[in-house]
Coordinates of C-alpha atoms in Angstrom, one line a residue:
X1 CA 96.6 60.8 86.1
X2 CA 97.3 64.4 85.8
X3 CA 96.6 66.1 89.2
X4 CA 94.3 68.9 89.3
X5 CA 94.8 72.3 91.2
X6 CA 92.5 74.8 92.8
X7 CA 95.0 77.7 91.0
X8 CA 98.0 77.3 89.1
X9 CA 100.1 80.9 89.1
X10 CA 102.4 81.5 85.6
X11 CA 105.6 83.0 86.8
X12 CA 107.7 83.1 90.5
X13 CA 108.2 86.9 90.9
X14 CA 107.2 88.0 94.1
X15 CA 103.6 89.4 92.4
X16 CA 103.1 85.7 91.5
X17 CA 104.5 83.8 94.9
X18 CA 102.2 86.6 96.8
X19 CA 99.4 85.2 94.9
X20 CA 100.0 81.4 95.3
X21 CA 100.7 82.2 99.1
X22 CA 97.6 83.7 99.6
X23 CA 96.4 81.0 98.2
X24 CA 97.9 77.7 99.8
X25 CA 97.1 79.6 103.3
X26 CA 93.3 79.6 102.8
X27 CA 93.7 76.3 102.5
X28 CA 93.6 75.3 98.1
X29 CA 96.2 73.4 96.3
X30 CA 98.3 75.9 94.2
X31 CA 101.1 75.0 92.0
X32 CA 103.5 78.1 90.9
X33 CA 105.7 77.5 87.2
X34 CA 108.5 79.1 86.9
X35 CA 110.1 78.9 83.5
X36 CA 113.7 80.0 84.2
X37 CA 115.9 77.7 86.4
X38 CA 115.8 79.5 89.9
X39 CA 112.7 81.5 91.1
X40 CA 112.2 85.2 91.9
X41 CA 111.4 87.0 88.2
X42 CA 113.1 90.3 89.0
X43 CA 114.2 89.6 92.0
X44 CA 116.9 86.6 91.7
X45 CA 120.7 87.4 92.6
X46 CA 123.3 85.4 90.7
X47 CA 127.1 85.7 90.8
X48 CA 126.9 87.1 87.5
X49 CA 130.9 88.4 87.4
X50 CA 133.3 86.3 89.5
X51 CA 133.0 83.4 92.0
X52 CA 131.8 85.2 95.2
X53 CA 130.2 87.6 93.6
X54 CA 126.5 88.0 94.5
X55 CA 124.6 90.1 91.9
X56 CA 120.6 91.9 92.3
X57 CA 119.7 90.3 88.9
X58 CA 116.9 93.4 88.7
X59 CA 115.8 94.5 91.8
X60 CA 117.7 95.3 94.8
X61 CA 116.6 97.8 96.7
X62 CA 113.3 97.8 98.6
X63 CA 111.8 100.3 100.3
X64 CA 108.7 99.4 98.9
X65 CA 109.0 96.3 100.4
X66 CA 109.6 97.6 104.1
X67 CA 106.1 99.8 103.4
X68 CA 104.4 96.6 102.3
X69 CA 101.1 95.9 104.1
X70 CA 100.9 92.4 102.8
X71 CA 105.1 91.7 103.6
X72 CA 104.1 93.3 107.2
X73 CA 101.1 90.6 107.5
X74 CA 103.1 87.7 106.5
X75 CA 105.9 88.6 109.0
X76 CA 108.4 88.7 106.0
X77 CA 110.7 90.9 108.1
X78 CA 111.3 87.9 110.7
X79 CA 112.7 86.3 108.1
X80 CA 114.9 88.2 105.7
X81 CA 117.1 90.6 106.9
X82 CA 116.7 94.1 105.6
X83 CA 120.1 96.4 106.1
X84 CA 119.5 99.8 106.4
X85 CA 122.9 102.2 105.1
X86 CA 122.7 105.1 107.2
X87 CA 121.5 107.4 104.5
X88 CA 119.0 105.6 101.7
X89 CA 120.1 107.7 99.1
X90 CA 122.8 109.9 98.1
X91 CA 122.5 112.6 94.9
X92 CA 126.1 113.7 94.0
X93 CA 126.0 117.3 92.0
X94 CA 129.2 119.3 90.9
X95 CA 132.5 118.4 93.0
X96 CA 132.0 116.8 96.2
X97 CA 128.6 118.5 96.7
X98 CA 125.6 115.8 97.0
X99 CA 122.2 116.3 98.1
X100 CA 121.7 113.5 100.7
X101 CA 118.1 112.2 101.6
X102 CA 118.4 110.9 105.3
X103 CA 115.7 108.9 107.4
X104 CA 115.3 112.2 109.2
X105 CA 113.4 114.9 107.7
X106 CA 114.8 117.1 109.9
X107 CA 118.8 116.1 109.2
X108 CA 117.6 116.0 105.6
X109 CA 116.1 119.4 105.3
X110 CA 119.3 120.4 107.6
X111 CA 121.1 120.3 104.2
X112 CA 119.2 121.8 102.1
X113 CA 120.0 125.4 102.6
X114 CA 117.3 128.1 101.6
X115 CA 115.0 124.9 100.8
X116 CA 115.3 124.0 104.8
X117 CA 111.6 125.3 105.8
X118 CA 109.6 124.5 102.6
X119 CA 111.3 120.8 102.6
X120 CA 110.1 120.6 106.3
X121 CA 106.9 121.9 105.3
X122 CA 105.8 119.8 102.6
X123 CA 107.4 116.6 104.0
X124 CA 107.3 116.1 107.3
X125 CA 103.1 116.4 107.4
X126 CA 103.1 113.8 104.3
X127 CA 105.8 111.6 106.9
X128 CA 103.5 111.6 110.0
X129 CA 100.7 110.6 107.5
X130 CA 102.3 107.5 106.1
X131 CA 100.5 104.7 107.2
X132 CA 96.9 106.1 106.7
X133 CA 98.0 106.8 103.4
X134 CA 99.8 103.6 102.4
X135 CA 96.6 102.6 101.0
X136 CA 96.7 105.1 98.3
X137 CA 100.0 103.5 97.4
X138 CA 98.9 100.5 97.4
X139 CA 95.7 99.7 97.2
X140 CA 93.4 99.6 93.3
X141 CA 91.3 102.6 93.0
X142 CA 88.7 100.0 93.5
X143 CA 89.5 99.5 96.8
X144 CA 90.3 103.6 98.3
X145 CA 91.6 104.9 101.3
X146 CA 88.1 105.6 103.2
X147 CA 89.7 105.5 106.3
X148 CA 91.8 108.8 105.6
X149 CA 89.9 110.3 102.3
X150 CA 90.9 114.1 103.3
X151 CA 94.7 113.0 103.9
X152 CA 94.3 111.4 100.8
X153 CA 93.9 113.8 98.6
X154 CA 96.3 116.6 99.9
X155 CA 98.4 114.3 98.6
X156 CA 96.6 113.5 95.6
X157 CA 96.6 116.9 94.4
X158 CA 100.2 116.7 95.2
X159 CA 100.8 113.9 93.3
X160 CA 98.4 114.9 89.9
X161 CA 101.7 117.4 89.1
X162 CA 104.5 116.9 86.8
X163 CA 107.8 116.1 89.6
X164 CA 109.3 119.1 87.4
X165 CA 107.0 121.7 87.6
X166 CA 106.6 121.2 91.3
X167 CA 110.0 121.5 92.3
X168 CA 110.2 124.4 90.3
X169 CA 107.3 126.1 92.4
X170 CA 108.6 124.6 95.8
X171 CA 111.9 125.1 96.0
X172 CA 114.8 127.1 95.1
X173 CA 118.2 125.2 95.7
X174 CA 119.4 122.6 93.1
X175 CA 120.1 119.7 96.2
X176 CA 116.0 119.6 97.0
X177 CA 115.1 120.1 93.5
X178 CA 117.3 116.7 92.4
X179 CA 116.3 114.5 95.2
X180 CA 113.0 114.9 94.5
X181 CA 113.5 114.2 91.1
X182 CA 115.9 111.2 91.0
X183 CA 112.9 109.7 92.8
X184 CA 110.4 111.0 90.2
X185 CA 112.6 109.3 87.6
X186 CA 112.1 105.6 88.9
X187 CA 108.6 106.1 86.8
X188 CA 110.8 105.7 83.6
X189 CA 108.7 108.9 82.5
X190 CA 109.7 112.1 81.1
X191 CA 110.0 114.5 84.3
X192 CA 107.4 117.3 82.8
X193 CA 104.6 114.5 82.6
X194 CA 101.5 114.8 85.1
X195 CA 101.7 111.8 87.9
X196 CA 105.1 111.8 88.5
X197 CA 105.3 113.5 91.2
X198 CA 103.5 111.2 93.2
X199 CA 106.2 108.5 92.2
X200 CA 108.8 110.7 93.6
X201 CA 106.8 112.2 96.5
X202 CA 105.8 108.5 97.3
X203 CA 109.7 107.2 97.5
X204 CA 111.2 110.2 99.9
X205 CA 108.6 109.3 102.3
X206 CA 109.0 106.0 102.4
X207 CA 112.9 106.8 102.8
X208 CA 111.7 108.7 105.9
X209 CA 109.0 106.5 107.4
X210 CA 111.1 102.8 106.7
X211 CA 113.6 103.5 104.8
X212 CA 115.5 102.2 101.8
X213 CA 117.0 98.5 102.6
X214 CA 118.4 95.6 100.1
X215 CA 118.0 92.3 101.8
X216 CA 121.0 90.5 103.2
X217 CA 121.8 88.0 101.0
X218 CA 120.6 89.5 98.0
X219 CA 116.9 90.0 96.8
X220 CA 116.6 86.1 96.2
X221 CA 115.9 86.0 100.2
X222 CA 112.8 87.7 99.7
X223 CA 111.9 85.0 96.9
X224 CA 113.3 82.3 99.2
X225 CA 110.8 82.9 101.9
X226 CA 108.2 83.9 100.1
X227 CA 108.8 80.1 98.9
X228 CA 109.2 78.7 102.0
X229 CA 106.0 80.0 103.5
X230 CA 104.1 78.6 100.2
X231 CA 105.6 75.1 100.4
X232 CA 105.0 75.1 104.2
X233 CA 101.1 75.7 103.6
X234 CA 101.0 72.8 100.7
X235 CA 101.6 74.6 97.4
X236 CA 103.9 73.3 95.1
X237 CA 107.1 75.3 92.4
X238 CA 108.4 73.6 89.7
X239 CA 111.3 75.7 87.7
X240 CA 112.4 75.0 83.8
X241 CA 108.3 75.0 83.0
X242 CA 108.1 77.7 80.4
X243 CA 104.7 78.1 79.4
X244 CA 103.6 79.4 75.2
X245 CA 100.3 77.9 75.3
X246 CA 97.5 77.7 78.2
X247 CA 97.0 74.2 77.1
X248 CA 100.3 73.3 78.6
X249 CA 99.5 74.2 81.9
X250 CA 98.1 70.9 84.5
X251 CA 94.3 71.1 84.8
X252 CA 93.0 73.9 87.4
X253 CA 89.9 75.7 88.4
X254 CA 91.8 79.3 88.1
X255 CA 95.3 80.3 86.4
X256 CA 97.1 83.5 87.6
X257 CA 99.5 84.9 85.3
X258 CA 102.7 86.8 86.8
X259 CA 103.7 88.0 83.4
X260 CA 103.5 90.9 81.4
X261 CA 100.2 91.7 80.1
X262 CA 101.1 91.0 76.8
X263 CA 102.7 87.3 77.4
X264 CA 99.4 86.4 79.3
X265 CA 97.2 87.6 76.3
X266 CA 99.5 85.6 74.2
X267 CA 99.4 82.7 76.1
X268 CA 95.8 82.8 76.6
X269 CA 94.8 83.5 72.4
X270 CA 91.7 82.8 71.6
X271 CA 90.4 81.6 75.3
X272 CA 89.8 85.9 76.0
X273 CA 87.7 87.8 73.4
X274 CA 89.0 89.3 70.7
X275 CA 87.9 92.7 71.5
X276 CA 90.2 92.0 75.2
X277 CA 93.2 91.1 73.5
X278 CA 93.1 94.5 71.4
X279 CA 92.5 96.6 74.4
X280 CA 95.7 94.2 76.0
X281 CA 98.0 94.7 73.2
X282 CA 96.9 98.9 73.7
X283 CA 98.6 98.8 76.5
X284 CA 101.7 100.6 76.3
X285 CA 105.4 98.7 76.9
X286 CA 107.8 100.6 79.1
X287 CA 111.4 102.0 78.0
X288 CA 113.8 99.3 78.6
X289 CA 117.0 99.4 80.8
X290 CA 120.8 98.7 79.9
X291 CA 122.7 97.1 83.3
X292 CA 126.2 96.9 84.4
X293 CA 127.3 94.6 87.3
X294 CA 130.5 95.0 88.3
X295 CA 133.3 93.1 90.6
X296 CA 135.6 95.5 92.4
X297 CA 138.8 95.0 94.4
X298 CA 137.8 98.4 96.6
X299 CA 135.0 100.8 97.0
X300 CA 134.1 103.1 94.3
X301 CA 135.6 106.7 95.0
X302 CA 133.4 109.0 95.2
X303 CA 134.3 112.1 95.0
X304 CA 131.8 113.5 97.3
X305 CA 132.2 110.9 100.7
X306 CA 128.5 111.5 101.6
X307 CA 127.9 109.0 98.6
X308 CA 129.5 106.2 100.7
X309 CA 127.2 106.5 103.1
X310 CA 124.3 105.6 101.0
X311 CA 123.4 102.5 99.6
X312 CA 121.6 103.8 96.3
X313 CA 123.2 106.9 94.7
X314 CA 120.9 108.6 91.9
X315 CA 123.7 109.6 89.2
X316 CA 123.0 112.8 86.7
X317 CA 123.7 116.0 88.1
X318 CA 120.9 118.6 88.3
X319 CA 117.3 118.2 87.7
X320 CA 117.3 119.9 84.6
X321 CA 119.9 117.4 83.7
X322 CA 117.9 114.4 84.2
X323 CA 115.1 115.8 82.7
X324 CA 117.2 116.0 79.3
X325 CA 118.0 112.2 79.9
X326 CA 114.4 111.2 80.9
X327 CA 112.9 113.0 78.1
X328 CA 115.6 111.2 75.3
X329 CA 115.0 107.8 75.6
X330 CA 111.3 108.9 75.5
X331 CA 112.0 110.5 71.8
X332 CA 113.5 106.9 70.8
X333 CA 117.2 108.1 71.7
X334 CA 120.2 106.2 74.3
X335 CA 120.8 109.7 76.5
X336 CA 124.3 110.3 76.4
X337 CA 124.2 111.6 80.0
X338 CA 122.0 109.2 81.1
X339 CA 120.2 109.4 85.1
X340 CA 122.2 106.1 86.2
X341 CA 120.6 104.5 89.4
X342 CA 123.6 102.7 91.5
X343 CA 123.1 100.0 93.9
X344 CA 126.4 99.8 96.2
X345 CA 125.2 96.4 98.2
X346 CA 128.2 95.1 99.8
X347 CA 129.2 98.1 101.3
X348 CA 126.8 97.2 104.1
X349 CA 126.7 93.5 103.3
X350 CA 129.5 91.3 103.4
X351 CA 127.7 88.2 101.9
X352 CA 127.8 90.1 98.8
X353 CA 131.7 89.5 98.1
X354 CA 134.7 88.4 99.1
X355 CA 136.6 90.2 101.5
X356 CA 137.9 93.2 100.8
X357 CA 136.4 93.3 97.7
X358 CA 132.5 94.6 96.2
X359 CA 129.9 94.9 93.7
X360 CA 128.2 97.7 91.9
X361 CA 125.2 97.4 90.0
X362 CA 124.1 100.1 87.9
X363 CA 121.6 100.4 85.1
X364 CA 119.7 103.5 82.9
X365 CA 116.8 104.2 80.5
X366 CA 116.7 103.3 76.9
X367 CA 114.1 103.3 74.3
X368 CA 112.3 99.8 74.4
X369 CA 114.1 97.3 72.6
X370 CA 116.9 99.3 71.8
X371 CA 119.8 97.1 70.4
X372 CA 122.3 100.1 71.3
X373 CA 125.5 99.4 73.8
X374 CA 124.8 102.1 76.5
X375 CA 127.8 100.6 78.9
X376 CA 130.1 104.2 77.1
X377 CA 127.7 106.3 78.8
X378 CA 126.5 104.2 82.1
X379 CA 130.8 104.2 82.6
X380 CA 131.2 108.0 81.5
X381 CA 129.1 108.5 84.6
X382 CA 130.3 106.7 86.6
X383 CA 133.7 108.6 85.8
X384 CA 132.2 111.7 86.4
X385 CA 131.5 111.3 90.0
X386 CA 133.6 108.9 90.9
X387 CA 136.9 109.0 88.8
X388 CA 139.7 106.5 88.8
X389 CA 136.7 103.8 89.3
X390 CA 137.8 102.1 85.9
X391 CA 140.9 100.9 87.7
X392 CA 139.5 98.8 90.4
X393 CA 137.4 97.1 88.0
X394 CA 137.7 93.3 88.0
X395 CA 135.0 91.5 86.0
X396 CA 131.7 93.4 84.2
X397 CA 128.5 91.6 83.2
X398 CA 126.5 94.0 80.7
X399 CA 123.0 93.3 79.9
X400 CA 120.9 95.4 77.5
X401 CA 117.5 94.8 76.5
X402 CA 117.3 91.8 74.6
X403 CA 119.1 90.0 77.8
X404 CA 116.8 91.2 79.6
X405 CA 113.9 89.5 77.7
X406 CA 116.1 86.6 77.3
X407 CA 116.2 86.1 81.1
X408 CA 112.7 86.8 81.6
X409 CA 110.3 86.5 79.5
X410 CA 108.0 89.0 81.0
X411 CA 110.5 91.6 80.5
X412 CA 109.3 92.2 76.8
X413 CA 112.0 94.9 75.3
X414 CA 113.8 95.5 78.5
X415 CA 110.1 96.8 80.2
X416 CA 110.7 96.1 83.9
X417 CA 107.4 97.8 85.2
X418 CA 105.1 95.7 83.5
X419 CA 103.8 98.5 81.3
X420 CA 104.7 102.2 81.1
X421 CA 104.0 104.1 84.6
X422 CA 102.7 107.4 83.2
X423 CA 99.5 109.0 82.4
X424 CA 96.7 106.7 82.8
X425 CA 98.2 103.5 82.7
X426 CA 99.7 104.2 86.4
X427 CA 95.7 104.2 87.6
X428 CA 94.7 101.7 85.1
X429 CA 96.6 98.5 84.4
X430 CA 96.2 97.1 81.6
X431 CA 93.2 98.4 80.7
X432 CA 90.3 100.4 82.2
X433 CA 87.7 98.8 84.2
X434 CA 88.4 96.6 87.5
X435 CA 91.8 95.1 87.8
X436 CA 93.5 91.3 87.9
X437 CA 90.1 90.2 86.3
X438 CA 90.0 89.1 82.0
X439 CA 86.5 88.5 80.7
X440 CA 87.6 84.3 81.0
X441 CA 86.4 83.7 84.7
X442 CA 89.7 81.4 84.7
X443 CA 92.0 84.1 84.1
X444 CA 93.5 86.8 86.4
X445 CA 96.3 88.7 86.3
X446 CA 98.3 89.3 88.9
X447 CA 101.7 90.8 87.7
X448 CA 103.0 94.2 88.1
X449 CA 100.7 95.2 85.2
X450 CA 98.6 95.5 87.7
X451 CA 97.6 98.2 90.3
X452 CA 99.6 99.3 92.1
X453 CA 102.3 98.6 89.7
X454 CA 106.0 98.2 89.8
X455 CA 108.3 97.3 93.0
X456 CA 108.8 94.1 95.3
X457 CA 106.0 94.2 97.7
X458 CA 103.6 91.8 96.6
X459 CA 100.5 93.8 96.3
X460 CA 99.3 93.3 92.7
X461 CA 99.4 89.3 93.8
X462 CA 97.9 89.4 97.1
X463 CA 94.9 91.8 95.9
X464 CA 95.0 89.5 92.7
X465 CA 93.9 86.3 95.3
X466 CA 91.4 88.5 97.1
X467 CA 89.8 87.9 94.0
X468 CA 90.8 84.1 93.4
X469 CA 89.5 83.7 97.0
X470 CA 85.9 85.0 96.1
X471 CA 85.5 82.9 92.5
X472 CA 87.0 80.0 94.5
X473 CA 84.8 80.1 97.4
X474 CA 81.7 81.0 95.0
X475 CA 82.5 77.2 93.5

């Protein structure tokens, strides 16, 4: 006989394992399927280059996941180590000038010349404010910060603005005006759109308040003890399980998809209306991404040293500069300058190569689907602010778009977020109305097309269960 499960959750990525946790804790039998061989969706690290070699498959960064009220509740940091570089981010410009975003707002705003004041100014109230409004980061608008509402929306007015136009209007110097929008850019939107803002406003206080760490190990111990914690409550994984067709799935009361909002309404066909599945396939795909990992015999040289000091380094000179790149893959064009983002992992974690030796992951923007090589341009970069990095370059693993997919199936194009984050669809995901629900009472959604969207930190799963936990307990 087939067994029979109270939830069974499509896809491992931390959204999904969140859900299924949730889950197996309150006590139902949950079964998670995972159609790749190893868990983890995005967050998987593979020695993609060289034996030894330990690669951030997609994420690897996570200062998300540090902020995350549901990884906090779990105790998740008792059990993955999360390093901390001594500066989260580093923003090289012309020369060896970089703009250098510290955990202090004071050593940051230190640096940033006539920008000193108005960076202390605008930050360091949003800083002391963090944890009443986390919930306005991560919580559906369904579920707001009452607890803080005025706190709220200072920075919700904040946040409504284009990251362009309000670094324009806040500050003069080039270093503030690129930190906060290599942050803004992590929205995959063009820099002038409304909303973005709040993306970039959201990441330098989370740099402040818990910083920006990678996980030792790679980003696969996150998924590792997020498994750990599901199997030691009863719920079950099974890998290689790639599911096309609901009818493939084992009999439950409730399935949870971890996908893209397009796979699930695929999956699902004709068991959700047909006016859903139009309203589904409305929703917009994000731009795609073109990654390099690379094996090194040194570190890369920078030419500006505060960028060794900084795990993630934002690569694309000035603001106006980024906003060129943002705004081309937007028009359906591979920037030639493109806003790189560079991971530098084993610089502060020696599990992530062999001795003496390290990796660098790096990845941009490109149109959704694009079939063009954009490893010239990643590299030119690369060059430009760190020459002579070609040399120590021992093994490269490039993956464009159609890898991506390939690899995960949820990834449709080379979309990472689950959806385009701008305009609307960062509120509302997939459609309008209340979230992780489908008009099938069987069917949720619990990926990050789903509020809040985009990161490790389990959210869209663990509010996804809330409601699991009220259909099931209805039964």
């Amino acid at each position: 006989m087939t067994k029979s499960y109270d939830a069974v959750v499509v896809g491992s990525g931390p959204n999904g394992l969140a859900a299924a946790v949730v889950l197996a804790k309150a006590g139902y039998s949950v079964k998670v399927l995972e159609g790749q061989p190893t868990p983890g969706g995005g967050a998987r690290t593979l020695e993609l280059t060289l034996p030894g070699f330990r690669h951030d498959v997609c994420s690897a960064i996570h200062p998300m996941g540090a902020a995350s009220p549901f990884f906090e509740e779990l105790g998740l940091h008792r059990r993955v180590e999360f390093i901390h570089s001594p500066a989260p981010l580093a923003h090289p410009l012309v020369g060896d000038v970089a703009a250098v975003l510290e955990r202090d707002v004071e050593a940051t705003a230190a640096r940033l010349g006539a920008d000193e004041g108005a960076y202390l100014a605008l930050v360091r109230p949003l800083v002391r404010d963090f944890e009443a409004l986390k919930p306005l980061l991560f919580n559906p608008l369904t579920r707001p910060p009452l607890g803080a509402p005025l706190k709220a929306l200072r920075f919700g007015l904040k946040a409504l603005r284009s990251a362009f136009w309000f670094a324009e209007q806040h500050f003069e110097g080039p270093k503030a005006k690129a930190l906060l929008a290599g942050c803004a850019a992590h929205s995959f939107a063009p820099l002038t759109a409304p909303l973005t803002n709040g993306v970039g406003l959201g990441l330098l206080l989370a740099a402040h308040a818990v910083g920006w760490p990678l996980a030792k190990g790679g980003s696969q111990a996150i998924v590792d003890a997020l498994v750990e914690i599901l199997k030691a409550h009863g719920g079950e994984l099974e890998t290689n399980w790639p599911v096309r067709r609901l009818q493939e799935l084992p009999p439950s009361k409730l399935v949870l998809f971890d996908t893209h909002a397009h796979v699930m309404e695929r999956v699902c066909g004709e068991a959700l209306p047909s006016w859903y599945r139009a309203a589904v396939r409305a929703f917009r795909r994000g731009p795609g991404v073109f990654k390099l990992d690379y094996a090194l015999s040194g570190p890369m040289p920078w030419r500006s040293p505060d960028c060794a000091r900084a795990a993630t380094v934002h690569l694309g000179g000035s603001m106006p500069e980024l906003a060129k790149s943002e705004a081309a893959h937007h028009d359906g064009n591979v920037p030639e300058r493109p806003y790189v983002l560079v991971a530098q992992q084993s610089l502060f974690d020696a599990t992530r190569a062999p001795a003496g030796r390290h990796t660098l992951w790096a990845y941009c923007h490109v149109p959704n689907g694009s079939a063009d090589d954009a490893a010239p341009y990643i590299e030119a970069q690369l060059e430009r602010f760190a020459p002579g990095f070609s040399k120590l370059v021992l093994a490269r693993h490039a993956k464009g778009p159609a890898g991506f997919e390939a690899t995960n199936a949820s990834y449709l194009g080379g979309d990472i977020s689950g959806g385009a984050v701008d305009g609307l669809q960062l509120l509302f995901r997939p459609v309008p109305g209340p979230p992780y629900v489908t008009p099938n009472r069987r069917i949720l959604l619990c990926s990050s097309s789903t509020p809040p969207g985009p990161a490790v930190h389990g959210m869209c799963g663990y509010w996804a269960a809330q409601v699991a936990l009220e259909r099931l307990r209805a039964r």
